[in-house]
Amino acid sequence: MKKTKVDEVVKEYLNLRDRDVDEMKYYFIGGKIDSVKIKGDSWGASLGDPAITARFYQKGVEVFEACQKERATSFGLRVNGCADPRVVATHILAARLRALGYRAGLNSELMDEEINAALNPLPTIKSAERWLERNLFVGPQALKKQAIVSNDFQIRDDAKRRFPECWPEDNCPGWDIYELRRELAYVQPQARPLYLRYLALWKKAEREWLRH
């Protein structure tokens, strides 16, 4: 299993000791991940969040289950302890798709079917890493780092923040992966038509809601 440590920006921001960092291991899944199956959680959705469970398979055998994740940073860019970029990128995209569809009023079972079709086959590790970087979840230009540098986490007035979707929780910097107003910069070709359709439906539903 591959392991990587938290980056220096987060280490400094959280005032972590080397021993703290050494205990925060991010695990990867060895070998090719053949497929993923997404299922929405109606209980979570009833609370206002489009909760999902993502099950990942190798040769038809389930190797990992990822549950709902609400925020992402390079400090916490993992799901159930796994930081494999294929798992994280797929889970974030699935969560974003379901958030758009849920808030557009789409049927839960239909969303599961369409999202599963759009997410398979999974990207390679390198492709998933590029996806995360292009969407500012990781990398030297990541939104989190920009927010830390601009002191967003210390500003309590949302109107004054440069990156208002960042969450200023103590010891847990991050941003809401369900933040729909910052559109994804890149969605892979196989999932892009569904993303654009769900995005358009959400925008339409929001316009109608604002009119009333």
mmCIF file of C-alpha atoms in Angstrom:
data_model
loop_
_atom_site.group_PDB
_atom_site.id
_atom_site.type_symbol
_atom_site.label_atom_id
_atom_site.label_comp_id
_atom_site.label_asym_id
_atom_site.label_seq_id
_atom_site.Cartn_x
_atom_site.Cartn_y
_atom_site.Cartn_z
ATOM 1 C CA MET A 1 0.000 0.000 0.000
ATOM 2 C CA LYS A 2 1.338 3.415 -0.935
ATOM 3 C CA LYS A 3 1.486 6.050 1.812
ATOM 4 C CA THR A 4 1.926 9.809 1.679
ATOM 5 C CA LYS A 5 2.131 12.471 4.369
ATOM 6 C CA VAL A 6 0.160 15.686 4.770
ATOM 7 C CA ASP A 7 1.706 18.618 2.950
ATOM 8 C CA GLU A 8 3.780 21.317 4.634
ATOM 9 C CA VAL A 9 1.142 24.049 4.233
ATOM 10 C CA VAL A 10 -1.408 22.104 6.247
ATOM 11 C CA LYS A 11 1.216 20.964 8.737
ATOM 12 C CA GLU A 12 2.120 24.580 9.454
ATOM 13 C CA TYR A 13 -1.481 25.801 9.542
ATOM 14 C CA LEU A 14 -2.567 23.135 12.012
ATOM 15 C CA ASN A 15 0.664 23.411 14.030
ATOM 16 C CA LEU A 16 1.203 19.663 13.756
ATOM 17 C CA ARG A 17 4.244 17.912 15.174
ATOM 18 C CA ASP A 18 6.254 15.474 13.076
ATOM 19 C CA ARG A 19 4.882 12.663 15.219
ATOM 20 C CA ASP A 20 1.325 13.810 14.472
ATOM 21 C CA VAL A 21 2.047 13.763 10.750
ATOM 22 C CA ASP A 22 3.654 10.318 10.933
ATOM 23 C CA GLU A 23 0.443 8.932 12.387
ATOM 24 C CA MET A 24 -1.672 10.281 9.510
ATOM 25 C CA LYS A 25 -1.077 7.698 6.827
ATOM 26 C CA TYR A 26 -3.062 7.802 3.612
ATOM 27 C CA TYR A 27 -3.650 4.381 2.082
ATOM 28 C CA PHE A 28 -3.923 3.420 -1.580
ATOM 29 C CA ILE A 29 -5.517 0.336 -3.118
ATOM 30 C CA GLY A 30 -3.086 -1.936 -4.917
ATOM 31 C CA GLY A 31 -3.829 -2.973 -8.497
ATOM 32 C CA LYS A 32 -6.505 -1.931 -10.959
ATOM 33 C CA ILE A 33 -9.950 -0.975 -9.682
ATOM 34 C CA ASP A 34 -12.340 -2.431 -12.234
ATOM 35 C CA SER A 35 -15.596 -0.736 -11.292
ATOM 36 C CA VAL A 36 -17.587 1.241 -8.757
ATOM 37 C CA LYS A 37 -21.211 1.036 -7.700
ATOM 38 C CA ILE A 38 -22.871 4.129 -6.237
ATOM 39 C CA LYS A 39 -25.978 3.989 -4.091
ATOM 40 C CA GLY A 40 -27.737 6.988 -2.620
ATOM 41 C CA ASP A 41 -28.755 7.085 1.023
ATOM 42 C CA SER A 42 -32.341 8.264 1.379
ATOM 43 C CA TRP A 43 -31.875 8.714 5.142
ATOM 44 C CA GLY A 44 -29.003 11.141 4.586
ATOM 45 C CA ALA A 45 -30.888 12.909 1.835
ATOM 46 C CA SER A 46 -33.830 13.422 4.177
ATOM 47 C CA LEU A 47 -31.493 15.440 6.390
ATOM 48 C CA GLY A 48 -30.615 17.718 3.487
ATOM 49 C CA ASP A 49 -27.421 16.010 2.325
ATOM 50 C CA PRO A 50 -27.295 13.708 -0.720
ATOM 51 C CA ALA A 51 -25.390 10.976 1.118
ATOM 52 C CA ILE A 52 -23.849 8.232 -0.961
ATOM 53 C CA THR A 53 -22.067 4.929 -0.560
ATOM 54 C CA ALA A 54 -19.511 3.926 -3.175
ATOM 55 C CA ARG A 55 -18.352 0.313 -3.421
ATOM 56 C CA PHE A 56 -15.199 -0.398 -5.417
ATOM 57 C CA TYR A 57 -14.473 -3.753 -7.059
ATOM 58 C CA GLN A 58 -11.530 -5.739 -8.387
ATOM 59 C CA LYS A 59 -12.450 -8.716 -10.601
ATOM 60 C CA GLY A 60 -15.978 -8.643 -9.227
ATOM 61 C CA VAL A 61 -14.872 -8.680 -5.583
ATOM 62 C CA GLU A 62 -15.588 -5.665 -3.365
ATOM 63 C CA VAL A 63 -12.304 -4.240 -2.046
ATOM 64 C CA PHE A 64 -13.377 -0.951 -0.502
ATOM 65 C CA GLU A 65 -16.489 0.909 0.606
ATOM 66 C CA ALA A 66 -16.511 4.690 0.822
ATOM 67 C CA CYS A 67 -19.240 6.531 2.679
ATOM 68 C CA GLN A 68 -20.387 10.131 2.548
ATOM 69 C CA LYS A 69 -17.686 12.791 2.722
ATOM 70 C CA GLU A 70 -18.657 16.425 3.149
ATOM 71 C CA ARG A 71 -15.428 18.342 2.704
ATOM 72 C CA ALA A 72 -12.019 17.931 1.145
ATOM 73 C CA THR A 73 -8.524 19.242 1.804
ATOM 74 C CA SER A 74 -5.064 17.862 1.205
ATOM 75 C CA PHE A 75 -5.055 17.276 4.963
ATOM 76 C CA GLY A 76 -8.274 15.292 4.843
ATOM 77 C CA LEU A 77 -8.452 14.271 1.186
ATOM 78 C CA ARG A 78 -9.416 10.732 1.990
ATOM 79 C CA VAL A 79 -12.523 8.618 2.392
ATOM 80 C CA ASN A 80 -12.624 6.148 5.286
ATOM 81 C CA GLY A 81 -8.833 6.375 5.539
ATOM 82 C CA CYS A 82 -8.233 5.780 1.828
ATOM 83 C CA ALA A 83 -6.473 8.456 -0.207
ATOM 84 C CA ASP A 84 -6.295 6.553 -3.468
ATOM 85 C CA PRO A 85 -7.002 9.303 -6.034
ATOM 86 C CA ARG A 86 -9.281 6.948 -7.995
ATOM 87 C CA VAL A 87 -11.450 6.517 -4.902
ATOM 88 C CA VAL A 88 -11.382 10.159 -3.827
ATOM 89 C CA ALA A 89 -11.995 11.655 -7.283
ATOM 90 C CA THR A 90 -14.785 9.185 -8.044
ATOM 91 C CA HIS A 91 -16.427 9.753 -4.678
ATOM 92 C CA ILE A 92 -16.288 13.547 -4.988
ATOM 93 C CA LEU A 93 -17.709 13.489 -8.530
ATOM 94 C CA ALA A 94 -20.466 11.071 -7.492
ATOM 95 C CA ALA A 95 -21.325 13.295 -4.524
ATOM 96 C CA ARG A 96 -21.408 16.386 -6.737
ATOM 97 C CA LEU A 97 -23.614 14.690 -9.322
ATOM 98 C CA ARG A 98 -26.019 13.439 -6.699
ATOM 99 C CA ALA A 99 -26.132 16.835 -4.993
ATOM 100 C CA LEU A 100 -27.085 18.487 -8.274
ATOM 101 C CA GLY A 101 -29.671 15.844 -9.092
ATOM 102 C CA TYR A 102 -31.133 15.773 -5.585
ATOM 103 C CA ARG A 103 -31.570 19.536 -5.480
ATOM 104 C CA ALA A 104 -33.081 19.435 -8.958
ATOM 105 C CA GLY A 105 -35.724 17.019 -7.672
ATOM 106 C CA LEU A 106 -34.651 13.937 -9.633
ATOM 107 C CA ASN A 107 -35.661 10.402 -8.709
ATOM 108 C CA SER A 108 -33.104 8.698 -6.452
ATOM 109 C CA GLU A 109 -33.052 5.342 -8.237
ATOM 110 C CA LEU A 110 -32.740 7.015 -11.630
ATOM 111 C CA MET A 111 -29.793 9.064 -10.373
ATOM 112 C CA ASP A 112 -28.019 5.964 -9.069
ATOM 113 C CA GLU A 113 -28.435 4.255 -12.440
ATOM 114 C CA GLU A 114 -27.245 7.240 -14.470
ATOM 115 C CA ILE A 115 -24.330 8.073 -12.178
ATOM 116 C CA ASN A 116 -23.087 4.491 -12.145
ATOM 117 C CA ALA A 117 -23.145 4.398 -15.937
ATOM 118 C CA ALA A 118 -21.228 7.698 -16.120
ATOM 119 C CA LEU A 119 -18.515 6.758 -13.614
ATOM 120 C CA ASN A 120 -17.509 3.395 -15.061
ATOM 121 C CA PRO A 121 -14.856 2.524 -16.041
ATOM 122 C CA LEU A 122 -12.775 4.289 -13.398
ATOM 123 C CA PRO A 123 -9.849 6.547 -14.280
ATOM 124 C CA THR A 124 -6.237 5.529 -13.787
ATOM 125 C CA ILE A 125 -4.326 6.860 -10.788
ATOM 126 C CA LYS A 126 -2.625 9.497 -12.956
ATOM 127 C CA SER A 127 -5.895 10.581 -14.565
ATOM 128 C CA ALA A 128 -7.584 10.829 -11.172
ATOM 129 C CA GLU A 129 -4.689 12.896 -9.825
ATOM 130 C CA ARG A 130 -4.983 15.287 -12.767
ATOM 131 C CA TRP A 131 -8.742 15.520 -12.186
ATOM 132 C CA LEU A 132 -8.199 16.480 -8.552
ATOM 133 C CA GLU A 133 -5.539 19.025 -9.501
ATOM 134 C CA ARG A 134 -7.577 20.633 -12.295
ATOM 135 C CA ASN A 135 -10.518 21.007 -9.922
ATOM 136 C CA LEU A 136 -8.289 22.553 -7.214
ATOM 137 C CA PHE A 137 -8.655 19.792 -4.629
ATOM 138 C CA VAL A 138 -4.894 19.080 -4.603
ATOM 139 C CA GLY A 139 -1.739 20.585 -6.051
ATOM 140 C CA PRO A 140 0.262 23.810 -5.619
ATOM 141 C CA GLN A 141 -2.666 25.990 -6.734
ATOM 142 C CA ALA A 142 -5.296 24.181 -4.684
ATOM 143 C CA LEU A 143 -8.123 26.280 -3.324
ATOM 144 C CA LYS A 144 -7.248 25.296 0.218
ATOM 145 C CA LYS A 145 -3.742 26.704 -0.056
ATOM 146 C CA GLN A 146 -5.003 29.886 -1.664
ATOM 147 C CA ALA A 147 -7.502 30.288 1.151
ATOM 148 C CA ILE A 148 -4.861 29.781 3.828
ATOM 149 C CA VAL A 149 -2.507 32.269 2.196
ATOM 150 C CA SER A 150 -5.290 34.842 1.862
ATOM 151 C CA ASN A 151 -6.237 34.300 5.523
ATOM 152 C CA ASP A 152 -9.780 33.240 4.610
ATOM 153 C CA PHE A 153 -9.986 30.832 7.522
ATOM 154 C CA GLN A 154 -9.516 33.681 10.000
ATOM 155 C CA ILE A 155 -12.225 35.881 8.452
ATOM 156 C CA ARG A 156 -15.652 35.271 9.929
ATOM 157 C CA ASP A 157 -17.602 37.532 7.571
ATOM 158 C CA ASP A 158 -18.522 35.541 4.464
ATOM 159 C CA ALA A 159 -18.808 38.709 2.397
ATOM 160 C CA LYS A 160 -15.118 39.470 2.961
ATOM 161 C CA ARG A 161 -13.745 36.047 2.041
ATOM 162 C CA ARG A 162 -12.059 35.526 -1.297
ATOM 163 C CA PHE A 163 -13.064 31.855 -1.196
ATOM 164 C CA PRO A 164 -16.386 31.768 0.713
ATOM 165 C CA GLU A 165 -16.954 28.030 0.252
ATOM 166 C CA CYS A 166 -14.017 27.286 2.570
ATOM 167 C CA TRP A 167 -15.090 26.109 6.000
ATOM 168 C CA PRO A 168 -13.292 27.909 8.875
ATOM 169 C CA GLU A 169 -13.798 25.107 11.420
ATOM 170 C CA ASP A 170 -11.112 24.852 14.070
ATOM 171 C CA ASN A 171 -8.452 22.283 13.192
ATOM 172 C CA CYS A 172 -10.369 21.221 10.111
ATOM 173 C CA PRO A 173 -9.756 23.524 7.144
ATOM 174 C CA GLY A 174 -11.615 22.500 4.040
ATOM 175 C CA TRP A 175 -14.389 23.285 1.626
ATOM 176 C CA ASP A 176 -17.745 21.775 0.959
ATOM 177 C CA ILE A 177 -17.566 19.255 -1.894
ATOM 178 C CA TYR A 178 -21.297 19.871 -2.402
ATOM 179 C CA GLU A 179 -20.596 23.561 -3.103
ATOM 180 C CA LEU A 180 -22.496 23.846 -6.370
ATOM 181 C CA ARG A 181 -21.766 27.464 -7.253
ATOM 182 C CA ARG A 182 -18.128 26.742 -8.057
ATOM 183 C CA GLU A 183 -18.533 24.587 -11.141
ATOM 184 C CA LEU A 184 -16.038 21.823 -11.742
ATOM 185 C CA ALA A 185 -13.297 22.965 -14.096
ATOM 186 C CA TYR A 186 -13.007 19.573 -15.728
ATOM 187 C CA VAL A 187 -15.191 16.475 -15.972
ATOM 188 C CA GLN A 188 -13.996 13.465 -17.963
ATOM 189 C CA PRO A 189 -15.755 12.956 -21.327
ATOM 190 C CA GLN A 190 -17.744 9.908 -20.244
ATOM 191 C CA ALA A 191 -19.346 11.786 -17.316
ATOM 192 C CA ARG A 192 -19.482 15.305 -18.742
ATOM 193 C CA PRO A 193 -22.873 15.016 -20.530
ATOM 194 C CA LEU A 194 -24.537 13.865 -17.304
ATOM 195 C CA TYR A 195 -22.791 16.569 -15.269
ATOM 196 C CA LEU A 196 -23.878 19.309 -17.661
ATOM 197 C CA ARG A 197 -27.462 18.006 -17.718
ATOM 198 C CA TYR A 198 -27.690 17.815 -13.919
ATOM 199 C CA LEU A 199 -26.058 21.238 -13.620
ATOM 200 C CA ALA A 200 -28.620 22.754 -16.007
ATOM 201 C CA LEU A 201 -31.512 21.094 -14.155
ATOM 202 C CA TRP A 202 -30.220 22.379 -10.825
ATOM 203 C CA LYS A 203 -29.852 25.922 -12.186
ATOM 204 C CA LYS A 204 -33.378 25.795 -13.550
ATOM 205 C CA ALA A 205 -34.759 24.513 -10.227
ATOM 206 C CA GLU A 206 -32.907 27.218 -8.330
ATOM 207 C CA ARG A 207 -34.239 29.969 -10.618
ATOM 208 C CA GLU A 208 -37.765 28.709 -10.087
ATOM 209 C CA TRP A 209 -37.237 28.529 -6.328
ATOM 210 C CA LEU A 210 -35.934 32.121 -6.247
ATOM 211 C CA ARG A 211 -38.965 33.343 -8.204
ATOM 212 C CA HIS A 212 -41.226 31.974 -5.490
#
